[in-house]
PDB file of C-alpha atoms in Angstrom:
ATOM      1  CA  MET A 276     -53.048 -51.034 -93.779  1.00  0.00           C
ATOM      2  CA  GLY A 277     -52.052 -48.739 -90.917  1.00  0.00           C
ATOM      3  CA  ASN A 278     -52.653 -48.052 -87.251  1.00  0.00           C
ATOM      4  CA  ALA A 279     -55.649 -46.393 -85.646  1.00  0.00           C
ATOM      5  CA  LEU A 280     -54.315 -43.322 -83.871  1.00  0.00           C
ATOM      6  CA  PHE A 281     -57.290 -43.103 -81.544  1.00  0.00           C
ATOM      7  CA  HIS A 282     -60.841 -44.339 -81.140  1.00  0.00           C
ATOM      8  CA  SER A 283     -63.510 -42.334 -79.359  1.00  0.00           C
ATOM      9  CA  ALA A 284     -65.214 -44.071 -76.460  1.00  0.00           C
ATOM     10  CA  ALA A 285     -68.303 -42.060 -77.359  1.00  0.00           C
ATOM     11  CA  ALA A 286     -68.616 -43.642 -80.803  1.00  0.00           C
ATOM     12  CA  ASP A 287     -71.022 -46.393 -79.758  1.00  0.00           C
ATOM     13  CA  ARG A 288     -73.171 -43.940 -77.795  1.00  0.00           C
ATOM     14  CA  VAL A 289     -73.403 -41.666 -80.833  1.00  0.00           C
ATOM     15  CA  ALA A 290     -74.287 -44.643 -83.043  1.00  0.00           C
ATOM     16  CA  SER A 291     -77.157 -45.572 -80.755  1.00  0.00           C
ATOM     17  CA  ALA A 292     -78.532 -42.060 -81.188  1.00  0.00           C
ATOM     18  CA  GLY A 293     -78.907 -42.725 -84.905  1.00  0.00           C
ATOM     19  CA  THR A 294     -76.261 -40.303 -86.176  1.00  0.00           C
ATOM     20  CA  HIS A 295     -74.850 -41.451 -89.507  1.00  0.00           C
ATOM     21  CA  ALA A 296     -71.152 -42.290 -89.515  1.00  0.00           C
ATOM     22  CA  MET A 297     -68.960 -41.680 -92.540  1.00  0.00           C
ATOM     23  CA  ARG A 298     -65.372 -42.415 -93.459  1.00  0.00           C
ATOM     24  CA  ILE A 299     -63.499 -39.688 -95.313  1.00  0.00           C
ATOM     25  CA  ALA A 300     -60.165 -40.615 -96.877  1.00  0.00           C
ATOM     26  CA  THR A 301     -57.545 -38.458 -98.553  1.00  0.00           C
ATOM     27  CA  TRP A 302     -54.489 -39.751-100.386  1.00  0.00           C
ATOM     28  CA  ASN A 303     -51.912 -38.411-102.807  1.00  0.00           C
ATOM     29  CA  CYS A 304     -51.694 -41.480-105.018  1.00  0.00           C
ATOM     30  CA  ALA A 305     -48.572 -40.368-106.957  1.00  0.00           C
ATOM     31  CA  ARG A 306     -50.071 -40.733-110.426  1.00  0.00           C
ATOM     32  CA  GLY A 307     -50.359 -44.115-112.083  1.00  0.00           C
ATOM     33  CA  PRO A 308     -53.480 -45.804-113.501  1.00  0.00           C
ATOM     34  CA  PHE A 309     -56.509 -44.288-111.806  1.00  0.00           C
ATOM     35  CA  ALA A 310     -58.477 -47.520-111.546  1.00  0.00           C
ATOM     36  CA  ALA A 311     -55.575 -49.291-109.805  1.00  0.00           C
ATOM     37  CA  LYS A 312     -55.092 -46.491-107.274  1.00  0.00           C
ATOM     38  CA  ARG A 313     -58.814 -46.354-106.575  1.00  0.00           C
ATOM     39  CA  ALA A 314     -58.903 -50.106-106.042  1.00  0.00           C
ATOM     40  CA  ALA A 315     -56.018 -49.899-103.570  1.00  0.00           C
ATOM     41  CA  LEU A 316     -57.765 -47.218-101.517  1.00  0.00           C
ATOM     42  CA  ASP A 317     -61.036 -49.163-101.603  1.00  0.00           C
ATOM     43  CA  ALA A 318     -59.418 -51.559 -99.122  1.00  0.00           C
ATOM     44  CA  LEU A 319     -60.071 -48.865 -96.489  1.00  0.00           C
ATOM     45  CA  ARG A 320     -63.777 -48.781 -97.432  1.00  0.00           C
ATOM     46  CA  PRO A 321     -64.085 -44.999 -97.560  1.00  0.00           C
ATOM     47  CA  ASP A 322     -67.432 -43.312 -98.093  1.00  0.00           C
ATOM     48  CA  ILE A 323     -65.951 -40.089 -99.470  1.00  0.00           C
ATOM     49  CA  VAL A 324     -62.541 -39.721-101.153  1.00  0.00           C
ATOM     50  CA  VAL A 325     -60.166 -36.937-102.106  1.00  0.00           C
ATOM     51  CA  LEU A 326     -57.491 -38.431-104.354  1.00  0.00           C
ATOM     52  CA  SER A 327     -54.736 -35.973-105.290  1.00  0.00           C
ATOM     53  CA  GLU A 328     -52.033 -36.190-107.951  1.00  0.00           C
ATOM     54  CA  ALA A 329     -54.451 -38.531-109.676  1.00  0.00           C
ATOM     55  CA  SER A 330     -54.354 -39.412-113.344  1.00  0.00           C
ATOM     56  CA  GLN A 331     -57.437 -38.588-115.358  1.00  0.00           C
ATOM     57  CA  PRO A 332     -60.029 -41.334-114.824  1.00  0.00           C
ATOM     58  CA  ASP A 333     -61.190 -43.497-117.702  1.00  0.00           C
ATOM     59  CA  SER A 334     -64.578 -42.693-119.172  1.00  0.00           C
ATOM     60  CA  ASP A 335     -66.217 -45.578-117.287  1.00  0.00           C
ATOM     61  CA  GLN A 336     -65.486 -43.885-113.940  1.00  0.00           C
ATOM     62  CA  THR A 337     -68.664 -41.833-114.228  1.00  0.00           C
ATOM     63  CA  ASP A 338     -69.071 -41.183-110.493  1.00  0.00           C
ATOM     64  CA  VAL A 339     -65.797 -39.222-110.238  1.00  0.00           C
ATOM     65  CA  LEU A 340     -65.354 -35.456-110.377  1.00  0.00           C
ATOM     66  CA  TRP A 341     -61.853 -34.709-111.633  1.00  0.00           C
ATOM     67  CA  PHE A 342     -60.124 -31.335-111.544  1.00  0.00           C
ATOM     68  CA  GLY A 343     -56.909 -31.344-113.516  1.00  0.00           C
ATOM     69  CA  ASP A 344     -54.772 -30.062-116.350  1.00  0.00           C
ATOM     70  CA  GLY A 345     -55.259 -33.009-118.684  1.00  0.00           C
ATOM     71  CA  ARG A 346     -52.645 -35.173-116.958  1.00  0.00           C
ATOM     72  CA  PHE A 347     -52.913 -35.067-113.167  1.00  0.00           C
ATOM     73  CA  GLY A 348     -55.315 -33.487-110.729  1.00  0.00           C
ATOM     74  CA  VAL A 349     -57.725 -34.022-107.850  1.00  0.00           C
ATOM     75  CA  ALA A 350     -60.402 -36.712-108.045  1.00  0.00           C
ATOM     76  CA  ILE A 351     -63.367 -36.619-105.664  1.00  0.00           C
ATOM     77  CA  TYR A 352     -65.945 -39.370-105.424  1.00  0.00           C
ATOM     78  CA  ALA A 353     -68.283 -41.078-102.965  1.00  0.00           C
ATOM     79  CA  ARG A 354     -70.200 -44.281-102.558  1.00  0.00           C
ATOM     80  CA  PRO A 355     -73.910 -44.572-101.716  1.00  0.00           C
ATOM     81  CA  PRO A 356     -75.727 -43.236 -99.836  1.00  0.00           C
ATOM     82  CA  PHE A 357     -73.461 -40.233-100.521  1.00  0.00           C
ATOM     83  CA  THR A 358     -73.173 -38.446-103.862  1.00  0.00           C
ATOM     84  CA  VAL A 359     -70.877 -35.704-105.165  1.00  0.00           C
ATOM     85  CA  ARG A 360     -71.918 -32.773-107.313  1.00  0.00           C
ATOM     86  CA  GLU A 361     -69.918 -30.022-108.953  1.00  0.00           C
ATOM     87  CA  LEU A 362     -70.585 -26.434-107.851  1.00  0.00           C
ATOM     88  CA  PRO A 363     -70.567 -23.332-110.077  1.00  0.00           C
ATOM     89  CA  THR A 364     -67.291 -22.235-108.456  1.00  0.00           C
ATOM     90  CA  SER A 365     -65.589 -25.639-108.297  1.00  0.00           C
ATOM     91  CA  ARG A 366     -63.091 -24.733-111.037  1.00  0.00           C
ATOM     92  CA  ALA A 367     -62.679 -21.029-110.218  1.00  0.00           C
ATOM     93  CA  VAL A 368     -59.064 -21.286-109.044  1.00  0.00           C
ATOM     94  CA  PRO A 369     -56.405 -24.017-108.916  1.00  0.00           C
ATOM     95  CA  CYS A 370     -55.448 -26.105-105.889  1.00  0.00           C
ATOM     96  CA  VAL A 371     -58.690 -25.813-103.864  1.00  0.00           C
ATOM     97  CA  TYR A 372     -61.836 -27.415-105.334  1.00  0.00           C
ATOM     98  CA  PRO A 373     -65.191 -27.216-103.500  1.00  0.00           C
ATOM     99  CA  VAL A 374     -67.892 -29.777-104.270  1.00  0.00           C
ATOM    100  CA  GLY A 375     -71.268 -30.552-102.762  1.00  0.00           C
ATOM    101  CA  ILE A 376     -71.698 -33.762-100.782  1.00  0.00           C
ATOM    102  CA  THR A 377     -75.289 -34.973-100.458  1.00  0.00           C
ATOM    103  CA  GLY A 378     -76.397 -37.829 -98.232  1.00  0.00           C
ATOM    104  CA  PRO A 379     -77.382 -38.591 -94.653  1.00  0.00           C
ATOM    105  CA  THR A 380     -74.996 -35.735 -93.839  1.00  0.00           C
ATOM    106  CA  SER A 381     -74.681 -32.996 -96.476  1.00  0.00           C
ATOM    107  CA  PHE A 382     -71.842 -30.476 -96.607  1.00  0.00           C
ATOM    108  CA  THR A 383     -69.290 -28.741 -98.821  1.00  0.00           C
ATOM    109  CA  LEU A 384     -66.064 -30.668 -99.328  1.00  0.00           C
ATOM    110  CA  PHE A 385     -62.936 -28.755-100.324  1.00  0.00           C
ATOM    111  CA  GLY A 386     -60.473 -31.038-102.095  1.00  0.00           C
ATOM    112  CA  VAL A 387     -56.930 -29.698-101.809  1.00  0.00           C
ATOM    113  CA  TRP A 388     -53.732 -30.299-103.732  1.00  0.00           C
ATOM    114  CA  THR A 389     -51.396 -27.313-103.586  1.00  0.00           C
ATOM    115  CA  TRP A 390     -48.519 -26.494-105.864  1.00  0.00           C
ATOM    116  CA  PRO A 391     -46.529 -23.236-106.281  1.00  0.00           C
ATOM    117  CA  ALA A 392     -49.315 -20.985-107.577  1.00  0.00           C
ATOM    118  CA  PRO A 393     -47.416 -18.771-106.856  1.00  0.00           C
ATOM    119  CA  SER A 394     -46.450 -20.594-103.633  1.00  0.00           C
ATOM    120  CA  TYR A 395     -47.974 -23.512-101.753  1.00  0.00           C
ATOM    121  CA  LYS A 396     -49.210 -21.273 -98.943  1.00  0.00           C
ATOM    122  CA  LYS A 397     -50.597 -18.562-101.211  1.00  0.00           C
ATOM    123  CA  ALA A 398     -52.312 -21.135-103.399  1.00  0.00           C
ATOM    124  CA  PHE A 399     -54.050 -22.456-100.312  1.00  0.00           C
ATOM    125  CA  LEU A 400     -55.073 -19.035 -99.003  1.00  0.00           C
ATOM    126  CA  ASN A 401     -56.134 -17.739-102.432  1.00  0.00           C
ATOM    127  CA  GLY A 402     -58.303 -20.806-102.884  1.00  0.00           C
ATOM    128  CA  PHE A 403     -60.258 -20.168 -99.730  1.00  0.00           C
ATOM    129  CA  GLU A 404     -60.609 -16.475-100.396  1.00  0.00           C
ATOM    130  CA  ALA A 405     -62.098 -17.323-103.807  1.00  0.00           C
ATOM    131  CA  HIS A 406     -64.776 -19.461-102.150  1.00  0.00           C
ATOM    132  CA  ALA A 407     -65.513 -17.265 -99.132  1.00  0.00           C
ATOM    133  CA  ALA A 408     -69.159 -16.930-100.152  1.00  0.00           C
ATOM    134  CA  LEU A 409     -69.835 -20.639 -99.599  1.00  0.00           C
ATOM    135  CA  THR A 410     -71.634 -21.217 -96.318  1.00  0.00           C
ATOM    136  CA  GLY A 411     -72.765 -24.155 -94.223  1.00  0.00           C
ATOM    137  CA  PRO A 412     -70.844 -27.160 -92.864  1.00  0.00           C
ATOM    138  CA  SER A 413     -67.588 -27.890 -94.668  1.00  0.00           C
ATOM    139  CA  VAL A 414     -64.712 -30.371 -94.708  1.00  0.00           C
ATOM    140  CA  VAL A 415     -61.246 -29.603 -96.052  1.00  0.00           C
ATOM    141  CA  ALA A 416     -59.105 -32.576 -97.047  1.00  0.00           C
ATOM    142  CA  GLY A 417     -56.110 -33.268 -99.234  1.00  0.00           C
ATOM    143  CA  ASP A 418     -52.402 -32.818 -99.773  1.00  0.00           C
ATOM    144  CA  PHE A 419     -51.536 -29.369 -98.443  1.00  0.00           C
ATOM    145  CA  ASN A 420     -47.805 -29.786 -99.136  1.00  0.00           C
ATOM    146  CA  GLY A 421     -47.238 -27.867 -95.922  1.00  0.00           C
ATOM    147  CA  ASN A 422     -46.565 -28.038 -92.218  1.00  0.00           C
ATOM    148  CA  VAL A 423     -46.025 -25.446 -89.488  1.00  0.00           C
ATOM    149  CA  ASP A 424     -42.531 -26.909 -89.055  1.00  0.00           C
ATOM    150  CA  PHE A 425     -41.689 -25.297 -92.411  1.00  0.00           C
ATOM    151  CA  ASP A 426     -42.466 -21.781 -91.159  1.00  0.00           C
ATOM    152  CA  LYS A 427     -39.603 -19.296 -90.990  1.00  0.00           C
ATOM    153  CA  PRO A 428     -39.727 -16.711 -88.184  1.00  0.00           C
ATOM    154  CA  ARG A 429     -39.580 -13.754 -90.582  1.00  0.00           C
ATOM    155  CA  ALA A 430     -41.852 -15.175 -93.279  1.00  0.00           C
ATOM    156  CA  ARG A 431     -44.752 -12.878 -94.170  1.00  0.00           C
ATOM    157  CA  VAL A 432     -47.042 -15.827 -94.930  1.00  0.00           C
ATOM    158  CA  LYS A 433     -46.794 -18.936 -92.797  1.00  0.00           C
ATOM    159  CA  TRP A 434     -48.543 -22.277 -92.647  1.00  0.00           C
ATOM    160  CA  SER A 435     -49.724 -21.308 -89.193  1.00  0.00           C
ATOM    161  CA  HIS A 436     -51.660 -18.498 -90.904  1.00  0.00           C
ATOM    162  CA  CYS A 437     -53.288 -21.027 -93.235  1.00  0.00           C
ATOM    163  CA  PHE A 438     -54.377 -23.247 -90.384  1.00  0.00           C
ATOM    164  CA  ASP A 439     -55.608 -20.221 -88.445  1.00  0.00           C
ATOM    165  CA  GLN A 440     -57.940 -19.479 -91.364  1.00  0.00           C
ATOM    166  CA  LEU A 441     -59.456 -22.933 -91.050  1.00  0.00           C
ATOM    167  CA  SER A 442     -59.812 -22.558 -87.294  1.00  0.00           C
ATOM    168  CA  ALA A 443     -61.601 -19.231 -87.825  1.00  0.00           C
ATOM    169  CA  ARG A 444     -64.131 -21.129 -89.967  1.00  0.00           C
ATOM    170  CA  GLY A 445     -64.807 -23.513 -87.097  1.00  0.00           C
ATOM    171  CA  LEU A 446     -62.703 -26.386 -88.474  1.00  0.00           C
ATOM    172  CA  VAL A 447     -60.255 -28.665 -86.678  1.00  0.00           C
ATOM    173  CA  SER A 448     -57.769 -31.199 -87.976  1.00  0.00           C
ATOM    174  CA  ALA A 449     -59.109 -34.650 -87.132  1.00  0.00           C
ATOM    175  CA  TYR A 450     -55.578 -35.981 -86.641  1.00  0.00           C
ATOM    176  CA  HIS A 451     -54.638 -33.140 -84.280  1.00  0.00           C
ATOM    177  CA  LEU A 452     -57.515 -33.348 -81.801  1.00  0.00           C
ATOM    178  CA  ASN A 453     -55.114 -34.658 -79.163  1.00  0.00           C
ATOM    179  CA  ARG A 454     -51.860 -33.090 -80.349  1.00  0.00           C
ATOM    180  CA  ALA A 455     -50.439 -29.805 -81.588  1.00  0.00           C
ATOM    181  CA  LEU A 456     -49.691 -29.028 -85.201  1.00  0.00           C
ATOM    182  CA  GLY A 457     -46.072 -29.776 -86.096  1.00  0.00           C
ATOM    183  CA  LYS A 458     -43.651 -32.605 -85.361  1.00  0.00           C
ATOM    184  CA  GLU A 459     -46.309 -35.220 -85.981  1.00  0.00           C
ATOM    185  CA  PRO A 460     -45.192 -38.777 -85.165  1.00  0.00           C
ATOM    186  CA  ASP A 461     -47.102 -40.271 -88.117  1.00  0.00           C
ATOM    187  CA  PRO A 462     -45.747 -39.225 -91.529  1.00  0.00           C
ATOM    188  CA  THR A 463     -48.028 -38.929 -94.525  1.00  0.00           C
ATOM    189  CA  HIS A 464     -45.188 -38.300 -97.007  1.00  0.00           C
ATOM    190  CA  TYR A 465     -41.732 -39.755 -97.574  1.00  0.00           C
ATOM    191  CA  PHE A 466     -39.660 -37.377 -99.673  1.00  0.00           C
ATOM    192  CA  GLN A 467     -38.341 -39.119-102.794  1.00  0.00           C
ATOM    193  CA  TRP A 468     -39.888 -42.321-101.391  1.00  0.00           C
ATOM    194  CA  ASN A 469     -37.201 -42.355 -98.676  1.00  0.00           C
ATOM    195  CA  GLN A 470     -38.312 -43.715 -95.299  1.00  0.00           C
ATOM    196  CA  GLN A 471     -35.621 -41.610 -93.624  1.00  0.00           C
ATOM    197  CA  ARG A 472     -37.182 -38.339 -94.872  1.00  0.00           C
ATOM    198  CA  PRO A 473     -40.700 -38.288 -93.406  1.00  0.00           C
ATOM    199  CA  PHE A 474     -43.149 -35.364 -93.309  1.00  0.00           C
ATOM    200  CA  HIS A 475     -46.785 -34.809 -92.373  1.00  0.00           C
ATOM    201  CA  LEU A 476     -48.415 -32.965 -95.296  1.00  0.00           C
ATOM    202  CA  ASP A 477     -51.902 -34.437 -95.656  1.00  0.00           C
ATOM    203  CA  TYR A 478     -54.869 -33.359 -93.548  1.00  0.00           C
ATOM    204  CA  CYS A 479     -58.602 -33.672 -93.015  1.00  0.00           C
ATOM    205  CA  PHE A 480     -60.288 -30.727 -91.289  1.00  0.00           C
ATOM    206  CA  VAL A 481     -63.860 -31.175 -90.051  1.00  0.00           C
ATOM    207  CA  PRO A 482     -66.366 -28.982 -88.200  1.00  0.00           C
ATOM    208  CA  ARG A 483     -65.426 -28.525 -84.555  1.00  0.00           C
ATOM    209  CA  GLU A 484     -68.805 -29.787 -83.358  1.00  0.00           C
ATOM    210  CA  TRP A 485     -68.562 -33.100 -85.234  1.00  0.00           C
ATOM    211  CA  SER A 486     -67.487 -36.239 -83.406  1.00  0.00           C
ATOM    212  CA  VAL A 487     -64.256 -37.810 -84.670  1.00  0.00           C
ATOM    213  CA  ASP A 488     -64.384 -41.513 -83.842  1.00  0.00           C
ATOM    214  CA  SER A 489     -61.013 -42.583 -85.227  1.00  0.00           C
ATOM    215  CA  VAL A 490     -58.129 -41.550 -87.464  1.00  0.00           C
ATOM    216  CA  LEU A 491     -55.909 -43.889 -89.461  1.00  0.00           C
ATOM    217  CA  VAL A 492     -52.640 -43.049 -91.243  1.00  0.00           C
ATOM    218  CA  GLY A 493     -51.304 -45.715 -93.585  1.00  0.00           C
ATOM    219  CA  SER A 494     -48.048 -47.397 -92.654  1.00  0.00           C
ATOM    220  CA  TYR A 495     -44.846 -47.043 -94.644  1.00  0.00           C
ATOM    221  CA  ALA A 496     -44.692 -50.717 -95.597  1.00  0.00           C
ATOM    222  CA  ASP A 497     -48.290 -51.196 -96.688  1.00  0.00           C
ATOM    223  CA  TRP A 498     -48.195 -48.408 -99.281  1.00  0.00           C
ATOM    224  CA  ALA A 499     -44.500 -48.367-100.208  1.00  0.00           C
ATOM    225  CA  THR A 500     -45.021 -49.602-103.760  1.00  0.00           C
ATOM    226  CA  LEU A 501     -48.041 -47.383-104.433  1.00  0.00           C
ATOM    227  CA  SER A 502     -47.102 -43.829-103.467  1.00  0.00           C
ATOM    228  CA  ASP A 503     -44.685 -41.598-101.594  1.00  0.00           C
ATOM    229  CA  HIS A 504     -47.715 -40.471 -99.539  1.00  0.00           C
ATOM    230  CA  ARG A 505     -49.854 -42.380 -97.073  1.00  0.00           C
ATOM    231  CA  PRO A 506     -53.627 -42.143 -96.873  1.00  0.00           C
ATOM    232  CA  VAL A 507     -55.361 -40.426 -93.987  1.00  0.00           C
ATOM    233  CA  SER A 508     -58.718 -41.981 -93.135  1.00  0.00           C
ATOM    234  CA  VAL A 509     -61.142 -40.350 -90.699  1.00  0.00           C
ATOM    235  CA  ASP A 510     -64.307 -41.825 -89.184  1.00  0.00           C
ATOM    236  CA  VAL A 511     -66.596 -38.956 -88.259  1.00  0.00           C
ATOM    237  CA  ARG A 512     -70.201 -38.205 -87.313  1.00  0.00           C
ATOM    238  CA  ALA A 513     -72.045 -34.938 -87.744  1.00  0.00           C
ATOM    239  CA  MET A 514     -73.550 -33.749 -84.455  1.00  0.00           C
TER     240      MET A 514
END
């Protein structure tokens, strides 16, 4: 279902210390029946999921928090021993949705799916400004619809500014631990489903002090019939 981009040699040592590992996955599933998209992602065995551009779940999907406009939105869910709870500010603004994750490791998860509100970058920045009062460990994951390669030299607001905001909060992109932002070799999006038009738009940011054991980006072929995006799956341990 994809290739592991790296695996930490320290993972087994951390496991022996009793630190709980978790797998966080984010995927823009490109609409379609929610249950089918969830079942496809379950093949990766994620503990915590941010599913963007997701159709509204059926009523039997009682463990899912869904933030949408009645058609498509962001679905966030977890499997035991983790649970997800809505926060008073979860629906304060569009595009960035904080929820509480409770389990062996507890933290605030920001599910992201940006659209022009009024622009992708401003939607992202406005979302985090709206939730500035939230404190404690946090993870930011989802479809940002952005990349520093899109930045124009004279632009007043750039994607580099957005990522700087996350860095200032002590967060790092799990995928980018060993590489710079921009010109990523592993696409997470194929524009208009075209393999010749690849971009990296989907991210998972985690606290700098956490240990990232591995990162997986889905391959083009494995997900070609399911979405124009590829899932990003991160194995991480809180330190």
